[in-house]
Short mmCIF file of C-alpha atoms in Angstrom, two decimals:
data_model
loop_
_atom_site.label_atom_id
_atom_site.label_comp_id
_atom_site.label_asym_id
_atom_site.label_seq_id
_atom_site.Cartn_x
_atom_site.Cartn_y
_atom_site.Cartn_z
CA UNK N 1307 -15.55 -8.73 -4.42
CA UNK N 1308 -11.47 -9.22 -4.66
CA UNK N 1309 -9.09 -10.49 -2.83
CA UNK N 1310 -5.12 -11.25 -2.57
CA UNK N 1311 -3.86 -14.29 -0.80
CA UNK N 1312 0.64 -14.33 -0.75
CA UNK N 1313 1.40 -17.71 0.44
CA UNK N 1314 3.95 -17.77 2.80
CA UNK N 1315 4.37 -14.48 5.40
CA UNK N 1316 8.09 -15.13 5.79
CA UNK N 1317 10.63 -16.62 2.74
CA UNK N 1318 14.51 -17.47 3.49
CA UNK N 1319 17.09 -17.34 0.81
CA UNK N 1320 20.75 -17.62 0.04
CA UNK N 1321 22.05 -14.70 -1.35
CA UNK N 1322 22.46 -15.89 -4.95
CA UNK N 1323 19.21 -18.06 -4.98
CA UNK N 1324 15.81 -17.00 -7.18
CA UNK N 1325 13.32 -15.58 -5.15
CA UNK N 1326 10.52 -16.85 -5.69
CA UNK N 1327 7.20 -14.91 -4.04
CA UNK N 1328 3.41 -16.51 -4.35
CA UNK N 1329 0.22 -13.98 -5.07
CA UNK N 1330 -2.91 -15.24 -5.87
CA UNK N 1331 -6.07 -13.42 -6.27
CA UNK N 1332 -9.18 -13.31 -7.11
CA UNK N 1333 -11.28 -10.61 -8.90
CA UNK N 1334 -14.88 -11.35 -10.78
CA UNK N 1335 -13.73 -8.84 -13.52
CA UNK N 1336 -9.87 -8.80 -15.01
CA UNK N 1337 -7.77 -6.96 -12.99
CA UNK N 1338 -4.87 -5.10 -12.39
CA UNK N 1339 -2.07 -6.41 -10.68
CA UNK N 1340 1.10 -5.34 -8.65
CA UNK N 1341 3.23 -5.98 -6.41
CA UNK N 1342 5.15 -3.30 -4.04
CA UNK N 1343 8.66 -3.12 -2.15
CA UNK N 1344 8.50 -1.87 1.73
CA UNK N 1345 12.05 -1.35 2.98
CA UNK N 1346 12.10 -0.85 6.86
CA UNK N 1347 11.15 2.30 8.25
CA UNK N 1348 9.94 3.28 5.09
CA UNK N 1349 7.16 3.17 2.41
CA UNK N 1350 5.98 1.00 0.19
CA UNK N 1351 7.59 1.73 -3.69
CA UNK N 1352 5.95 0.28 -6.59
CA UNK N 1353 8.30 -2.80 -7.89
CA UNK N 1354 6.40 -3.93 -10.99
CA UNK N 1355 2.37 -3.71 -12.26
CA UNK N 1356 0.54 -5.12 -15.11
CA UNK N 1357 -2.61 -3.92 -16.40
CA UNK N 1358 -3.13 -5.56 -19.78
CA UNK N 1359 -0.62 -6.12 -22.49
CA UNK N 1360 2.50 -8.97 -22.33
CA UNK N 1361 1.46 -11.41 -19.23
CA UNK N 1362 5.57 -11.47 -17.90
CA UNK N 1363 6.46 -7.92 -16.83
CA UNK N 1364 9.70 -6.57 -15.75
CA UNK N 1365 10.04 -4.38 -13.04
CA UNK N 1366 12.98 -2.87 -11.23
CA UNK N 1367 16.11 -4.04 -9.84
CA UNK N 1368 15.72 -7.31 -11.63
CA UNK N 1369 12.76 -8.14 -10.51
CA UNK N 1370 9.36 -9.75 -12.31
CA UNK N 1371 6.41 -10.88 -12.31
CA UNK N 1372 3.86 -13.13 -14.91
CA UNK N 1373 0.19 -13.25 -14.65
CA UNK N 1374 -1.05 -16.11 -15.20
CA UNK N 1375 -5.13 -16.19 -15.72
CA UNK N 1376 -5.96 -19.96 -15.51
CA UNK N 1377 -4.27 -19.48 -12.60
CA UNK N 1378 -5.61 -16.64 -10.60
CA UNK N 1379 -1.49 -15.86 -9.51
CA UNK N 1380 1.11 -13.30 -10.29
CA UNK N 1381 4.15 -14.77 -8.55
CA UNK N 1382 6.72 -12.49 -8.16
CA UNK N 1383 10.49 -13.92 -9.15
CA UNK N 1384 14.41 -12.55 -9.53
CA UNK N 1385 17.02 -15.50 -10.78
CA UNK N 1386 19.15 -13.90 -7.91
CA UNK N 1387 19.13 -12.40 -4.37
CA UNK N 1388 21.48 -9.80 -3.06
CA UNK N 1389 21.34 -9.27 0.71
CA UNK N 1390 19.61 -5.42 -0.80
CA UNK N 1391 16.81 -7.44 -1.51
CA UNK N 1392 15.92 -8.04 2.52
CA UNK N 1393 12.39 -6.33 2.36
CA UNK N 1394 8.63 -6.89 2.54
CA UNK N 1395 6.99 -7.08 -0.38
CA UNK N 1396 2.94 -6.59 -1.06
CA UNK N 1397 0.83 -8.25 -4.43
CA UNK N 1398 -1.69 -5.93 -4.45
CA UNK N 1399 -5.58 -5.44 -6.86
CA UNK N 1400 -7.41 -3.73 -8.27
CA UNK N 1401 -10.49 -3.15 -10.75
CA UNK N 1402 -10.76 -0.12 -12.81
CA UNK N 1403 -11.93 2.96 -10.78
CA UNK N 1404 -11.58 1.28 -6.82
CA UNK N 1405 -8.22 1.23 -4.86
CA UNK N 1406 -6.19 -1.18 -4.46
CA UNK N 1407 -6.62 -3.83 -1.84
CA UNK N 1408 -3.52 -5.36 -0.48
CA UNK N 1409 -2.57 -8.79 0.76
CA UNK N 1410 -1.04 -9.35 4.42
CA UNK N 1411 2.98 -9.05 3.22
CA UNK N 1412 6.09 -11.46 2.60
CA UNK N 1413 9.45 -10.85 4.39
CA UNK N 1414 12.21 -11.94 2.45
CA UNK N 1415 14.84 -12.24 4.30
CA UNK N 1416 18.89 -12.83 2.24
CA UNK N 1417 21.50 -14.59 3.73
CA UNK N 1418 25.06 -14.59 2.74
CA UNK L 1447 10.92 14.27 -7.57
CA UNK L 1448 7.27 13.25 -6.60
CA UNK L 1449 6.04 13.84 -3.14
CA UNK L 1450 3.68 12.29 -0.44
CA UNK L 1451 4.86 14.28 2.53
CA UNK L 1452 3.26 12.61 6.75
CA UNK L 1453 3.44 15.59 8.53
CA UNK L 1454 4.77 13.63 11.08
CA UNK L 1455 6.88 10.46 11.64
CA UNK L 1456 6.30 9.24 15.53
CA UNK L 1457 3.41 10.23 17.82
CA UNK L 1458 2.41 9.27 20.62
CA UNK L 1459 -0.71 10.05 22.06
CA UNK L 1460 -2.80 9.71 24.62
CA UNK L 1461 -6.07 7.63 25.10
CA UNK L 1462 -9.10 9.55 24.70
CA UNK L 1463 -7.33 11.94 22.37
CA UNK L 1464 -8.77 13.45 19.14
CA UNK L 1465 -5.42 13.07 16.76
CA UNK L 1466 -4.79 14.17 13.34
CA UNK L 1467 -2.86 12.84 10.70
CA UNK L 1468 -1.98 15.13 8.06
CA UNK L 1469 -0.97 14.28 4.93
CA UNK L 1470 0.33 16.73 1.39
CA UNK L 1471 1.04 15.85 -2.29
CA UNK L 1472 2.64 17.75 -4.82
CA UNK L 1473 1.72 15.85 -7.82
CA UNK L 1474 -1.46 17.60 -8.28
CA UNK L 1475 -2.98 13.74 -7.66
CA UNK L 1476 -6.93 13.34 -7.91
CA UNK L 1477 -7.28 10.19 -4.81
CA UNK L 1478 -4.88 10.25 -1.66
CA UNK L 1479 -5.64 7.30 0.55
CA UNK L 1480 -5.52 6.08 4.12
CA UNK L 1481 -4.66 3.12 4.90
CA UNK L 1482 -3.22 1.20 8.59
CA UNK L 1483 -0.39 -1.22 8.01
CA UNK L 1484 -0.23 -3.79 11.07
CA UNK L 1485 2.01 -6.96 11.50
CA UNK L 1486 0.63 -9.90 9.55
CA UNK L 1487 -2.14 -8.02 8.38
CA UNK L 1488 -1.32 -6.25 5.47
CA UNK L 1489 -2.37 -2.68 4.70
CA UNK L 1490 -5.52 -2.23 5.08
CA UNK L 1491 -8.22 0.59 3.65
CA UNK L 1492 -8.85 3.22 6.28
CA UNK L 1493 -10.65 6.07 3.36
CA UNK L 1494 -9.91 6.83 0.31
CA UNK L 1495 -11.20 10.90 -1.18
CA UNK L 1496 -11.33 11.42 -5.67
CA UNK L 1497 -12.12 14.72 -5.44
CA UNK L 1498 -11.94 18.13 -3.00
CA UNK L 1499 -14.50 17.54 -0.31
CA UNK L 1500 -15.28 13.71 -1.63
CA UNK L 1501 -14.98 11.19 0.94
CA UNK L 1502 -15.50 7.22 1.07
CA UNK L 1503 -15.06 4.48 3.45
CA UNK L 1504 -13.10 1.71 3.29
CA UNK L 1505 -12.23 -1.53 4.87
CA UNK L 1506 -12.07 -0.50 8.28
CA UNK L 1507 -12.96 3.59 8.73
CA UNK L 1508 -14.57 2.92 12.18
CA UNK L 1509 -12.98 4.91 14.67
CA UNK L 1510 -11.91 7.22 12.12
CA UNK L 1511 -12.81 10.31 9.98
CA UNK L 1512 -11.16 12.59 7.05
CA UNK L 1513 -11.14 15.71 5.33
CA UNK L 1514 -10.11 17.07 2.50
CA UNK L 1515 -10.06 20.78 1.94
CA UNK L 1516 -8.40 21.33 -0.61
CA UNK L 1517 -6.65 18.99 -3.36
CA UNK L 1518 -2.90 18.92 -2.13
CA UNK L 1519 -4.18 17.64 1.74
CA UNK L 1520 -5.83 14.97 2.98
CA UNK L 1521 -6.12 14.14 7.07
CA UNK L 1522 -7.10 11.60 8.84
CA UNK L 1523 -8.45 11.78 12.52
CA UNK L 1524 -9.00 9.58 15.15
CA UNK L 1525 -11.65 11.08 17.11
CA UNK L 1526 -10.86 9.46 20.72
CA UNK L 1527 -8.07 7.45 20.30
CA UNK L 1528 -7.82 4.13 22.04
CA UNK L 1529 -5.07 1.45 22.04
CA UNK L 1530 -6.21 -0.44 19.38
CA UNK L 1531 -5.20 2.21 16.91
CA UNK L 1532 -2.06 1.94 17.53
CA UNK L 1533 0.02 1.56 13.81
CA UNK L 1534 1.63 2.76 11.39
CA UNK L 1535 -0.79 4.93 8.78
CA UNK L 1536 -0.02 5.38 5.05
CA UNK L 1537 -1.24 8.18 2.46
CA UNK L 1538 -1.16 7.25 -0.37
CA UNK L 1539 -2.01 8.97 -3.83
CA UNK L 1540 -2.83 8.78 -7.31
CA UNK L 1541 -3.63 9.78 -10.79
CA UNK L 1542 -6.77 6.92 -11.01
CA UNK L 1543 -8.04 5.06 -8.39
CA UNK L 1544 -6.93 2.21 -9.77
CA UNK L 1545 -3.34 3.24 -9.75
CA UNK L 1546 -2.61 2.45 -13.17
CA UNK L 1547 0.29 5.06 -12.84
CA UNK L 1548 1.01 3.81 -9.71
CA UNK L 1549 0.39 5.00 -6.23
CA UNK L 1550 3.17 7.35 -5.48
CA UNK L 1551 3.23 6.55 -1.25
CA UNK L 1552 4.43 8.77 1.95
CA UNK L 1553 7.10 7.41 4.10
CA UNK L 1554 4.16 6.53 7.09
CA UNK L 1555 3.27 7.85 10.40
CA UNK L 1556 4.41 4.96 13.81
CA UNK L 1557 1.45 6.00 15.91
CA UNK L 1558 1.67 4.89 19.79
CA UNK L 1559 -1.20 5.46 21.95
CA UNK L 1560 -1.28 4.87 25.56
#
């Protein structure tokens, strides 16, 4: 069975600081991995995804994530946080032909 | 721009009522999903559908049913609403169930059962 663990339900950073949101997955076969963002009172928006190929994937708004098979991780990073990055972030995993399984989410707060 | 539209943004219903949550997509997607979102629990899959008149149970189907009579519409039904079904409900659609191209989500329906 697949599962996703997001370490830290709440992460706080200062504007301009590095953002690191952690995600570890469990999957018996090569997974597809995703990060979604949810701004207040909105639905989820796809940030980036890993399916095959290059393990470092770049997404929207300056975010990127690296698939590390040996560590079963897919951490999300951004070099310099902006106030507008404050939102809830969800990591998700799937195998081909199955529905997405989401983590419990990490709320990112950005202070000035 | 592709869209998933959920008919109600906020809904208040009484315990025991039959509740219908409607979702329509305009992307000709085969697959549609209903998730429930609760603080600290993330998104949990209730039901999904790979085709018209098809449905599959997700992780938490108890107390819910679904209907997909047309490709573009996927309805979630609470047969007899209870207070523990107070939650945010998110509908999504995709062209492939494994989200190779990405799920498109609606804005959500916040349901309160009193």
